[in-house]
Tab-separated table of C-alpha atoms and ligand atoms in Angstrom:
chain	number	residue	atom	x	y	z
T	1	MET	CA	-31.035	4.828	17.381
T	2	THR	CA	-32.390	1.749	18.379
T	3	ALA	CA	-32.155	-0.977	15.230
T	4	PRO	CA	-35.556	-1.452	13.972
T	5	ALA	CA	-36.787	-5.269	15.371
T	6	LEU	CA	-36.230	-7.964	12.822
T	7	ASP	CA	-39.532	-10.834	12.938
T	8	ALA	CA	-38.401	-13.596	14.787
T	9	GLY	CA	-38.872	-15.787	12.204
T	10	LEU	CA	-36.419	-14.089	9.459
T	11	LEU	CA	-33.787	-13.879	12.186
T	12	GLY	CA	-34.194	-17.768	12.066
T	13	ALA	CA	-34.383	-17.764	8.848
T	14	LEU	CA	-31.231	-16.234	8.294
T	15	ARG	CA	-29.548	-17.854	11.257
T	16	GLU	CA	-29.891	-21.126	9.058
T	17	ALA	CA	-29.297	-19.812	6.061
T	18	VAL	CA	-25.271	-18.632	6.892
T	19	GLY	CA	-24.955	-19.419	10.583
T	20	ALA	CA	-26.156	-18.320	13.712
T	21	GLU	CA	-22.146	-16.632	14.218
T	22	HIS	CA	-22.932	-14.866	11.224
T	23	VAL	CA	-26.102	-13.083	11.997
T	24	LEU	CA	-24.926	-9.678	13.878
T	25	VAL	CA	-27.646	-8.240	15.875
T	26	GLU	CA	-26.247	-6.156	18.972
T	27	ALA	CA	-24.898	-2.600	18.154
T	28	ASP	CA	-21.648	-2.750	18.676
T	29	LEU	CA	-20.912	-5.241	16.140
T	30	THR	CA	-23.339	-3.798	13.196
T	31	ALA	CA	-21.799	-0.254	13.780
T	32	SER	CA	-19.216	-0.379	11.529
T	33	TYR	CA	-21.219	-1.625	8.700
T	34	GLU	CA	-24.084	0.886	9.494
T	35	THR	CA	-22.112	4.341	8.744
T	36	ASP	CA	-19.930	5.090	5.208
T	37	TRP	CA	-16.712	5.968	5.505
T	38	THR	CA	-16.972	9.166	4.799
T	39	GLY	CA	-19.552	9.534	7.932
T	40	ARG	CA	-22.012	11.260	5.668
T	41	PHE	CA	-24.261	8.419	5.830
T	42	THR	CA	-25.956	6.565	8.805
T	43	GLY	CA	-28.710	4.576	9.327
T	44	ARG	CA	-29.791	1.114	11.608
T	45	ALA	CA	-30.160	-2.047	10.100
T	46	GLY	CA	-32.455	-4.942	11.122
T	47	CYS	CA	-29.083	-7.350	11.345
T	48	VAL	CA	-25.788	-7.961	9.283
T	49	VAL	CA	-25.829	-10.972	7.552
T	50	ARG	CA	-22.644	-12.641	6.207
T	51	PRO	CA	-22.661	-15.108	3.854
T	52	ALA	CA	-20.483	-17.101	2.228
T	53	SER	CA	-21.480	-18.565	-0.937
T	54	THR	CA	-23.655	-17.736	-3.481
T	55	GLU	CA	-26.242	-20.723	-2.194
T	56	GLN	CA	-26.125	-18.788	1.280
T	57	VAL	CA	-26.948	-15.243	-0.650
T	58	ALA	CA	-29.564	-16.258	-2.122
T	59	ALA	CA	-31.281	-18.398	0.914
T	60	VAL	CA	-30.591	-15.253	2.482
T	61	VAL	CA	-32.774	-13.230	-0.264
T	62	ARG	CA	-35.511	-16.096	-0.857
T	63	ALA	CA	-35.399	-15.123	3.121
T	64	CYS	CA	-36.209	-11.770	3.081
T	65	ALA	CA	-38.493	-12.130	0.143
T	66	ALA	CA	-40.819	-14.122	2.180
T	67	ALA	CA	-40.744	-11.873	4.715
T	68	GLY	CA	-41.365	-8.421	2.241
T	69	VAL	CA	-37.892	-7.026	4.139
T	70	PRO	CA	-35.823	-5.337	2.053
T	71	ILE	CA	-31.617	-5.524	1.298
T	72	VAL	CA	-28.932	-3.480	1.600
T	73	VAL	CA	-25.690	-5.039	-0.061
T	74	GLN	CA	-22.426	-3.712	1.044
T	75	GLY	CA	-18.672	-4.718	0.070
T	76	GLY	CA	-15.801	-3.138	1.682
T	77	ASN	CA	-18.187	-0.132	2.643
T	78	THR	CA	-15.493	2.276	0.819
T	79	GLY	CA	-18.780	3.727	-1.328
T	80	LEU	CA	-18.994	8.089	-2.017
T	81	VAL	CA	-22.807	8.725	-2.479
T	82	GLY	CA	-24.458	6.220	0.921
T	83	GLY	CA	-25.455	3.758	-2.112
T	84	ALA	CA	-24.462	0.600	0.579
T	85	THR	CA	-25.303	2.344	4.332
T	86	PRO	CA	-29.030	1.117	5.165
T	87	ALA	CA	-31.823	4.031	5.562
T	88	GLY	CA	-33.122	1.953	8.440
T	89	GLY	CA	-34.496	-1.866	8.995
T	90	GLU	CA	-33.199	-3.561	6.360
T	91	VAL	CA	-31.453	-6.739	6.479
T	92	LEU	CA	-27.065	-5.653	5.356
T	93	LEU	CA	-25.854	-8.131	3.396
T	94	SER	CA	-21.856	-7.791	3.417
T	95	LEU	CA	-20.240	-9.434	0.876
T	96	THR	CA	-16.658	-9.785	2.325
T	97	ARG	CA	-16.498	-13.339	3.009
T	98	LEU	CA	-17.299	-14.248	-0.804
T	99	ASP	CA	-13.449	-13.779	-1.592
T	100	GLU	CA	-12.584	-16.782	-3.424
T	101	LEU	CA	-9.950	-16.098	-6.489
T	102	GLY	CA	-10.535	-18.915	-9.143
T	103	GLU	CA	-6.523	-20.159	-10.710
T	104	VAL	CA	-5.480	-17.743	-13.490
T	105	ASP	CA	-6.409	-18.560	-17.093
T	106	ARG	CA	-3.758	-17.317	-18.687
T	107	ALA	CA	-4.464	-18.978	-21.897
T	108	GLY	CA	-7.501	-16.493	-21.877
T	109	GLY	CA	-6.210	-13.976	-19.701
T	110	GLN	CA	-9.301	-14.566	-17.064
T	111	VAL	CA	-10.017	-15.290	-13.552
T	112	SER	CA	-13.003	-15.365	-11.860
T	113	ALA	CA	-13.477	-13.490	-8.775
T	114	GLY	CA	-15.960	-13.485	-5.595
T	115	ALA	CA	-17.527	-10.589	-4.729
T	116	GLY	CA	-15.741	-10.003	-1.246
T	117	VAL	CA	-12.354	-9.863	-3.206
T	118	THR	CA	-10.692	-6.559	-2.678
T	119	LEU	CA	-9.005	-5.029	-5.574
T	120	ALA	CA	-5.591	-5.400	-4.131
T	121	ASP	CA	-5.695	-9.268	-3.549
T	122	LEU	CA	-7.146	-9.558	-7.155
T	123	GLN	CA	-4.158	-6.949	-8.404
T	124	LYS	CA	-1.815	-9.407	-6.085
T	125	HIS	CA	-2.903	-12.309	-7.519
T	126	ALA	CA	-2.777	-11.727	-11.307
T	127	ARG	CA	0.479	-10.071	-10.645
T	128	SER	CA	1.516	-13.833	-9.784
T	129	ALA	CA	0.305	-15.275	-12.426
T	130	GLY	CA	2.469	-12.499	-14.636
T	131	LEU	CA	-0.614	-10.580	-15.341
T	132	ASP	CA	-2.266	-7.742	-14.273
T	133	PHE	CA	-6.177	-6.111	-13.463
T	134	GLY	CA	-7.050	-3.084	-15.623
T	135	VAL	CA	-8.345	-1.315	-12.835
T	136	ASP	CA	-6.584	0.616	-10.085
T	137	LEU	CA	-7.774	3.066	-7.368
T	138	ALA	CA	-6.863	4.538	-4.477
T	139	ALA	CA	-9.291	2.646	-2.027
T	140	ARG	CA	-7.909	-0.546	-3.282
T	141	ASP	CA	-7.089	-1.986	-0.045
T	142	SER	CA	-10.474	-2.548	1.248
T	143	ALA	CA	-12.912	-1.707	-2.147
T	144	THR	CA	-14.216	-4.794	-3.113
T	145	VAL	CA	-14.799	-6.506	-6.376
T	146	GLY	CA	-18.576	-6.162	-6.305
T	147	GLY	CA	-18.855	-2.744	-5.145
T	148	LEU	CA	-16.606	-1.919	-8.308
T	149	VAL	CA	-19.211	-3.799	-10.191
T	150	ALA	CA	-22.151	-2.101	-8.338
T	151	THR	CA	-20.892	1.214	-9.439
T	152	ASN	CA	-18.818	0.119	-12.488
T	153	ALA	CA	-16.005	2.290	-10.648
T	154	GLY	CA	-13.280	3.458	-12.896
T	155	GLY	CA	-10.032	4.688	-10.691
T	156	ILE	CA	-6.552	6.266	-12.320
T	157	ARG	CA	-6.230	3.700	-15.955
T	158	VAL	CA	-9.323	4.381	-17.517
T	159	LEU	CA	-7.257	6.218	-19.911
T	160	ARG	CA	-5.823	2.579	-20.678
T	161	TYR	CA	-8.147	-0.031	-19.909
T	162	GLY	CA	-11.662	1.126	-19.509
T	163	SER	CA	-14.236	1.366	-16.695
T	164	MET	CA	-14.881	-1.919	-14.372
T	165	ARG	CA	-17.181	-2.677	-17.126
T	166	ALA	CA	-14.891	-3.156	-20.078
T	167	GLN	CA	-13.240	-5.570	-17.648
T	168	LEU	CA	-16.629	-7.780	-17.170
T	169	LEU	CA	-16.841	-11.073	-19.226
T	170	GLY	CA	-19.720	-12.891	-17.038
T	171	ALA	CA	-21.218	-12.739	-13.757
T	172	GLU	CA	-22.973	-14.782	-11.632
T	173	ALA	CA	-25.659	-12.990	-9.606
T	174	VAL	CA	-28.845	-13.774	-6.703
T	175	LEU	CA	-32.088	-11.837	-8.413
T	176	ALA	CA	-35.076	-10.417	-5.871
T	177	ASP	CA	-36.825	-13.652	-5.979
T	178	GLY	CA	-34.058	-15.529	-4.449
T	179	SER	CA	-32.974	-17.048	-8.244
T	180	VAL	CA	-29.505	-16.970	-9.924
T	181	VAL	CA	-27.750	-16.431	-12.928
T	182	SER	CA	-25.002	-17.659	-13.561
T	183	ARG	CA	-22.904	-16.575	-16.781
T	184	MET	CA	-19.016	-17.803	-15.552
T	185	ALA	CA	-17.446	-18.644	-18.844
T	186	GLY	CA	-15.934	-16.162	-20.123
T	187	LEU	CA	-16.928	-16.248	-23.691
T	188	LEU	CA	-15.065	-13.102	-25.711
T	189	LYS	CA	-18.262	-13.554	-28.048
T	190	ASP	CA	-21.855	-14.012	-27.097
T	191	GLY	CA	-24.421	-12.839	-29.386
T	192	THR	CA	-27.329	-14.158	-27.816
T	193	GLY	CA	-29.729	-11.433	-26.858
T	194	TYR	CA	-29.558	-8.752	-23.630
T	195	ASP	CA	-26.234	-8.650	-21.966
T	196	LEU	CA	-27.236	-9.045	-18.692
T	197	VAL	CA	-23.918	-8.865	-17.375
T	198	SER	CA	-23.210	-5.251	-18.098
T	199	LEU	CA	-26.886	-4.419	-17.048
T	200	LEU	CA	-26.220	-5.464	-13.674
T	201	CYS	CA	-22.644	-3.674	-14.108
T	202	GLY	CA	-23.437	0.075	-12.708
T	203	SER	CA	-27.088	-1.331	-11.280
T	204	GLU	CA	-25.667	-0.748	-7.691
T	205	GLY	CA	-27.208	-3.302	-6.106
T	206	THR	CA	-30.483	-2.645	-6.876
T	207	LEU	CA	-31.294	-5.342	-9.818
T	208	GLY	CA	-29.519	-8.523	-7.933
T	209	VAL	CA	-26.808	-9.220	-6.162
T	210	VAL	CA	-23.529	-10.218	-7.352
T	211	THR	CA	-21.608	-12.796	-5.654
T	212	LYS	CA	-19.082	-13.379	-8.635
T	213	VAL	CA	-17.516	-12.036	-11.614
T	214	ARG	CA	-15.236	-13.575	-14.711
T	215	LEU	CA	-13.023	-10.880	-15.329
T	216	ARG	CA	-10.693	-9.944	-18.605
T	217	LEU	CA	-6.614	-9.395	-17.063
T	218	VAL	CA	-4.751	-7.760	-19.012
T	219	PRO	CA	-0.353	-7.978	-19.879
T	220	ARG	CA	2.284	-7.043	-16.327
T	221	LEU	CA	3.690	-4.011	-17.520
T	222	ALA	CA	6.533	-3.840	-14.961
T	223	SER	CA	8.326	-1.022	-16.180
T	224	ARG	CA	7.363	2.369	-15.099
T	225	ALA	CA	7.685	5.773	-15.055
T	226	VAL	CA	6.286	9.010	-13.553
T	227	ALA	CA	6.028	12.360	-14.160
T	228	LEU	CA	5.066	15.463	-12.224
T	229	LEU	CA	4.131	18.332	-14.069
T	230	ALA	CA	3.524	22.033	-12.515
T	231	MET	CA	1.781	24.079	-14.783
T	232	PRO	CA	0.035	28.145	-14.519
T	233	ASP	CA	-3.110	26.729	-14.679
T	234	ALA	CA	-6.092	24.267	-15.602
T	235	ASP	CA	-6.196	25.061	-19.183
T	236	ALA	CA	-2.582	24.923	-19.493
T	237	ALA	CA	-2.727	21.103	-18.015
T	238	ILE	CA	-5.363	20.158	-20.111
T	239	ALA	CA	-3.896	21.016	-23.020
T	240	VAL	CA	-0.953	19.169	-22.554
T	241	LEU	CA	-2.773	15.879	-22.893
T	242	PRO	CA	-3.720	15.380	-26.372
T	243	GLY	CA	0.337	15.930	-26.803
T	244	LEU	CA	0.980	13.395	-24.357
T	245	ARG	CA	-1.056	11.053	-25.469
T	246	GLU	CA	-0.230	10.821	-28.981
T	247	ARG	CA	3.368	10.559	-27.730
T	248	LEU	CA	3.372	8.365	-25.396
T	249	PRO	CA	1.359	5.175	-26.822
T	250	HIS	CA	2.089	3.470	-23.139
T	251	LEU	CA	0.297	6.366	-21.709
T	252	SER	CA	-1.771	4.803	-18.481
T	253	ALA	CA	-2.598	7.633	-16.062
T	254	ALA	CA	-3.390	11.739	-16.370
T	255	GLU	CA	-4.606	13.134	-13.546
T	256	LEU	CA	-5.524	16.762	-12.371
T	257	LEU	CA	-4.521	18.354	-9.092
T	258	PHE	CA	-4.185	22.123	-7.910
T	259	ALA	CA	-2.376	23.821	-5.149
T	260	PRO	CA	-5.492	23.906	-2.955
T	261	GLY	CA	-5.531	20.162	-2.691
T	262	LEU	CA	-1.989	19.430	-2.309
T	263	ALA	CA	-1.551	21.764	-0.048
T	264	LEU	CA	-3.921	19.822	2.180
T	265	VAL	CA	-1.972	16.352	1.470
T	266	ARG	CA	0.615	17.731	2.282
T	267	LYS	CA	-0.708	18.985	5.417
T	268	HIS	CA	-2.076	15.807	6.564
T	269	GLY	CA	-0.043	13.173	5.129
T	270	HIS	CA	3.534	15.103	6.744
T	271	LEU	CA	4.932	14.825	2.843
T	272	PRO	CA	7.416	17.766	1.803
T	273	ALA	CA	6.668	19.962	-1.565
T	274	PRO	CA	7.328	18.608	-4.614
T	275	PHE	CA	9.094	21.543	-6.401
T	276	GLY	CA	11.304	24.729	-4.406
T	277	GLU	CA	8.269	26.981	-5.825
T	278	GLU	CA	4.626	26.603	-5.534
T	279	HIS	CA	2.774	25.795	-8.571
T	280	PRO	CA	-1.312	26.734	-9.010
T	281	ALA	CA	-2.508	23.318	-11.462
T	282	PHE	CA	-0.565	19.976	-11.505
T	283	LEU	CA	-0.617	16.890	-14.485
T	284	LEU	CA	0.430	13.512	-13.013
T	285	VAL	CA	1.099	11.386	-15.738
T	286	GLU	CA	2.316	7.064	-15.632
T	287	CYS	CA	3.665	5.424	-18.622
T	288	ALA	CA	4.142	1.330	-18.396
T	289	ASP	CA	5.585	-0.686	-20.617
T	290	ARG	CA	7.826	-3.594	-20.745
T	291	LEU	CA	10.752	-1.776	-21.817
T	292	ASP	CA	11.374	1.522	-19.640
T	293	PRO	CA	9.111	4.044	-20.811
T	294	THR	CA	11.471	6.353	-18.674
T	295	ASP	CA	13.347	8.383	-22.297
T	296	ALA	CA	10.283	8.813	-23.795
T	297	LEU	CA	7.841	10.301	-20.974
T	298	VAL	CA	11.238	12.878	-20.213
T	299	GLU	CA	10.945	13.613	-24.339
T	300	ALA	CA	7.326	14.090	-24.352
T	301	VAL	CA	7.263	16.014	-20.796
T	302	SER	CA	10.321	18.435	-22.345
T	303	GLU	CA	8.009	19.436	-24.994
T	304	ALA	CA	5.224	20.728	-23.293
T	305	GLU	CA	3.970	23.870	-24.090
T	306	GLY	CA	3.511	26.151	-20.873
T	307	LEU	CA	5.132	23.569	-18.149
T	308	LEU	CA	6.137	25.709	-15.353
T	309	ASP	CA	8.396	22.667	-14.221
T	310	ALA	CA	8.495	19.010	-13.983
T	311	THR	CA	10.011	15.843	-11.665
T	312	VAL	CA	10.125	12.106	-13.249
T	313	ALA	CA	10.252	9.185	-11.256
T	314	THR	CA	11.928	5.748	-12.157
T	315	ASP	CA	12.555	3.749	-9.307
T	316	SER	CA	9.289	2.626	-7.956
T	317	ALA	CA	9.884	4.847	-4.220
T	318	GLY	CA	10.107	8.138	-6.473
T	319	GLN	CA	7.183	6.896	-7.834
T	320	ARG	CA	5.049	5.960	-4.914
T	321	ALA	CA	5.965	9.282	-3.294
T	322	LEU	CA	4.401	11.180	-6.508
T	323	TRP	CA	1.079	9.100	-6.696
T	324	ALA	CA	1.083	9.958	-2.805
T	325	TYR	CA	0.030	13.341	-3.998
T	326	ARG	CA	-2.643	12.672	-5.903
T	327	GLU	CA	-3.596	9.096	-3.906
T	328	GLN	CA	-3.899	11.044	-0.118
T	329	HIS	CA	-6.371	13.563	-1.634
T	330	THR	CA	-9.465	11.447	-0.630
T	331	GLU	CA	-7.977	11.127	3.201
T	332	ALA	CA	-7.220	14.731	3.725
T	333	ILE	CA	-9.609	16.199	2.566
T	334	SER	CA	-11.884	14.422	5.467
T	335	ALA	CA	-8.710	14.783	7.744
T	336	GLU	CA	-9.891	18.362	7.579
T	337	GLY	CA	-13.685	17.738	7.843
T	338	VAL	CA	-16.712	16.124	6.164
T	339	PRO	CA	-17.019	17.444	2.747
T	340	VAL	CA	-19.942	17.795	-0.236
T	341	LYS	CA	-18.724	15.219	-2.238
T	342	LEU	CA	-19.274	15.721	-6.412
T	343	ASP	CA	-18.213	13.561	-8.821
T	344	VAL	CA	-18.416	14.768	-12.329
T	345	SER	CA	-18.385	14.529	-15.672
T	346	VAL	CA	-18.305	16.447	-18.783
T	347	PRO	CA	-17.191	16.193	-22.640
T	348	THR	CA	-13.219	16.394	-23.030
T	349	GLY	CA	-13.667	19.580	-24.703
T	350	ARG	CA	-15.597	21.488	-22.107
T	351	LEU	CA	-13.296	20.279	-19.070
T	352	PRO	CA	-11.722	24.133	-19.123
T	353	GLU	CA	-15.320	25.724	-18.926
T	354	LEU	CA	-15.998	23.116	-15.623
T	355	VAL	CA	-13.170	24.373	-14.106
T	356	ALA	CA	-13.517	27.756	-14.473
T	357	ARG	CA	-16.880	28.096	-13.640
T	358	LEU	CA	-16.778	25.580	-10.805
T	359	ALA	CA	-15.371	27.766	-8.097
T	360	PRO	CA	-17.989	31.171	-8.862
T	361	THR	CA	-20.770	28.821	-8.842
T	362	ILE	CA	-19.812	27.429	-5.710
T	363	ALA	CA	-18.945	31.338	-4.232
T	364	ALA	CA	-22.304	32.086	-4.999
T	365	VAL	CA	-24.421	30.025	-3.411
T	366	ALA	CA	-21.768	29.442	0.145
T	367	PRO	CA	-19.319	32.318	0.068
T	368	ASP	CA	-17.299	30.578	2.752
T	369	ALA	CA	-16.893	27.145	1.051
T	370	ARG	CA	-13.320	25.735	0.213
T	371	PRO	CA	-13.555	23.638	-2.703
T	372	ILE	CA	-11.171	21.295	-3.713
T	373	VAL	CA	-11.203	19.629	-6.862
T	374	PHE	CA	-8.931	17.312	-8.626
T	375	GLY	CA	-9.752	14.292	-10.781
T	376	HIS	CA	-9.086	12.140	-13.977
T	377	VAL	CA	-8.058	14.573	-16.722
T	378	ASN	CA	-8.704	12.427	-19.913
T	379	GLU	CA	-12.066	10.976	-19.050
T	380	GLY	CA	-13.426	15.093	-18.303
T	381	ASN	CA	-13.946	14.018	-14.516
T	382	LEU	CA	-13.285	16.174	-11.589
T	383	HIS	CA	-14.079	15.189	-7.877
T	384	VAL	CA	-15.458	18.517	-6.490
T	385	ASN	CA	-15.434	18.449	-3.067
T	386	VAL	CA	-16.412	20.850	-0.805
T	387	LEU	CA	-15.124	21.801	2.779
T	388	ASP	CA	-16.464	24.371	5.057
T	389	ALA	CA	-20.246	24.432	2.882
T	390	GLY	CA	-21.966	23.931	6.661
T	391	GLU	CA	-25.981	23.982	6.170
T	392	LEU	CA	-25.432	24.986	2.409
T	393	ALA	CA	-24.286	21.423	1.149
T	394	GLU	CA	-27.544	21.065	-0.550
T	395	GLN	CA	-27.501	24.096	-2.445
T	396	VAL	CA	-23.925	23.762	-3.632
T	397	THR	CA	-24.541	20.458	-4.723
T	398	ALA	CA	-27.549	21.482	-7.256
T	399	ALA	CA	-25.958	24.282	-7.937
T	400	VAL	CA	-22.782	22.561	-9.059
T	401	LEU	CA	-24.390	19.455	-10.491
T	402	HIS	CA	-27.188	22.224	-12.473
T	403	LEU	CA	-23.391	23.657	-13.940
T	404	VAL	CA	-22.500	20.317	-14.992
T	405	ALA	CA	-25.914	19.813	-16.817
T	406	GLY	CA	-25.584	22.696	-18.469
T	407	LEU	CA	-22.355	21.747	-20.120
T	408	GLU	CA	-23.738	18.127	-21.390
T	409	GLY	CA	-21.975	16.585	-18.657
T	410	SER	CA	-22.693	13.211	-15.619
T	411	ILE	CA	-23.676	14.191	-12.452
T	412	SER	CA	-22.371	10.535	-11.627
T	413	SER	CA	-18.886	10.276	-13.304
T	414	GLU	CA	-17.664	6.873	-11.212
T	415	HIS	CA	-19.001	6.838	-7.756
T	416	GLY	CA	-22.091	5.655	-8.500
T	417	VAL	CA	-25.706	7.470	-7.542
T	418	GLY	CA	-26.434	6.158	-4.216
T	419	ARG	CA	-28.910	7.821	-1.987
T	420	ALA	CA	-26.610	10.504	-2.361
T	421	LYS	CA	-27.280	11.867	-6.223
T	422	CYS	CA	-30.900	10.156	-6.809
T	423	GLU	CA	-32.657	12.852	-6.519
T	424	TYR	CA	-30.561	14.757	-9.383
T	425	LEU	CA	-30.792	11.898	-11.626
T	426	GLY	CA	-33.188	13.845	-13.925
T	427	LEU	CA	-30.200	16.344	-14.776
T	428	SER	CA	-27.933	13.514	-16.590
T	429	ARG	CA	-30.740	11.418	-17.916
T	430	SER	CA	-33.819	12.071	-19.664
T	431	ARG	CA	-37.712	10.936	-18.647
T	432	THR	CA	-37.791	8.519	-21.091
T	433	GLU	CA	-34.459	6.953	-19.903
T	434	ILE	CA	-35.911	7.162	-16.524
T	435	ALA	CA	-38.746	5.216	-17.291
T	436	ALA	CA	-37.152	2.106	-18.967
T	437	MET	CA	-34.560	2.302	-16.222
T	438	ARG	CA	-37.743	1.863	-13.791
T	439	ALA	CA	-39.544	-0.831	-16.106
T	440	ILE	CA	-36.157	-2.984	-16.001
T	441	LYS	CA	-36.520	-2.349	-11.974
T	442	ASP	CA	-40.171	-3.055	-11.400
T	443	ALA	CA	-39.424	-6.470	-13.811
T	444	LEU	CA	-36.844	-7.987	-11.670
T	445	ASP	CA	-37.200	-6.582	-8.408
T	446	PRO	CA	-41.447	-6.359	-8.388
T	447	ALA	CA	-41.481	-5.722	-4.327
T	448	GLY	CA	-38.121	-3.473	-4.549
T	449	LEU	CA	-36.635	-5.345	-2.204
T	450	LEU	CA	-33.513	-4.191	-3.456
T	451	ASN	CA	-31.557	-1.631	-2.482
T	452	PRO	CA	-34.362	0.794	-1.908
T	453	GLY	CA	-33.911	4.813	-2.029
T	454	VAL	CA	-30.574	3.959	-4.136
T	455	LEU	CA	-30.220	5.028	-8.174
T	456	LEU	CA	-33.715	5.736	-8.610
T	457	PRO	CA	-35.440	9.009	-7.492
T	458	ALA	CA	-38.837	8.706	-5.110
T	459	ARG	CA	-41.655	8.346	-7.598
Q	501	2HG	C1	-9.864	9.127	-6.606
Q	501	2HG	O1	-10.026	9.679	-7.646
Q	501	2HG	C2	-11.490	8.187	-5.944
Q	501	2HG	O2	-9.362	9.656	-5.509
Q	501	2HG	C3	-11.865	9.471	-4.928
Q	501	2HG	O3	-12.728	8.363	-6.908
Q	501	2HG	C4	-12.416	10.726	-5.300
Q	501	2HG	O4	-12.949	11.089	-2.828
Q	501	2HG	C5	-13.321	11.718	-3.920
Q	501	2HG	O5	-13.571	12.522	-4.089
Q	502	ZN	ZN1	-11.769	9.245	-8.531
């Protein structure tokens, strides 16, 4: 695949904006930006540009706008829906050099972070000031703040702190014409009209390039207890959660996993079995508090109905070992093959029905496919990874997403819509909503230069 050649005038303007060494055109330098983490999405960029400030991003966007060349925005390249991979010929704007972290405002419980700061660095920074950041997820070492905002990322602590949008107190962004909006004061109350910051969150780079954000921090809760509960089936695992939530005000995570996913994690991660016997379904729960939450967790777990077995870890090595069973799912699945990746949610009351109908729905269109299901049970959010679907990948996608829509669910819970799901957006959003989204897109990006082909379906 040869890179579509960019106009020499545009390349010159980009080099002037960010410095020649930060405009990459050679295939061996651009390759790692052009294929997504899963290997499912790939495309040649006209070039990769690596700005280091909002001003440089604005200069790049102005140059691209003048030349009429579209832009794809990328952070840590950990996205799972092709939203940050070029389709062909775009300028790929990599924001990883925007990695500045401001001083933690302990009085306000806030911090400013550049779009290229990794989640792990943000967490470390907050913790060094005695606070913490409310969003956490397995890709923490590579995923960047900009990508978390673009997708309104969720992760493992939504139960306690909400998704990325709930952490966002302000943002700085470059709009499609190169103008800059900056709302970084971190106001806790602001009733002055449309909330552009909130609108940018979840817009997947289609309305503006977020370069910096102001984030809410949460108290640092250093005492943790983690339990893995073995359950007879999904229904029993799901049914346990309301009781745990009521009894454990410090519950901070509740994750669902099943034997097939655990088997892959054990195989590829070379991990021992968590229990002496094999079990069909598991709930991983964590409590976090200032005082040790172990006793409360043990008591609540011992009263859980349908429990087949349970193990509780109080030291951090044991806790990491239990979390590995859940967090290594994505990598273990990828080590096995390139899966169909779906990320769906349903109203929590309908979660048992979704779990029950998934396997037969997939088997009806792809009898040899292997579904691996896991997820965030409190939000009714399942990650449906399907291995060995082969040429039936699109049929599997359509079947699962229609099933979810029939249960009043969302075709994308926390990974975004990207290129992968945009043709299915109408299953979760009405014509009126999509028309309103298009009107917003057309108003802010009339030439359609920002992430074309992502989020909104073709007209
Ligand atoms: C997780 O919860 C991530 O671990 C990734 O959202 C899910 O790989 C997936 O399907
Ligand atoms: Zn997830």
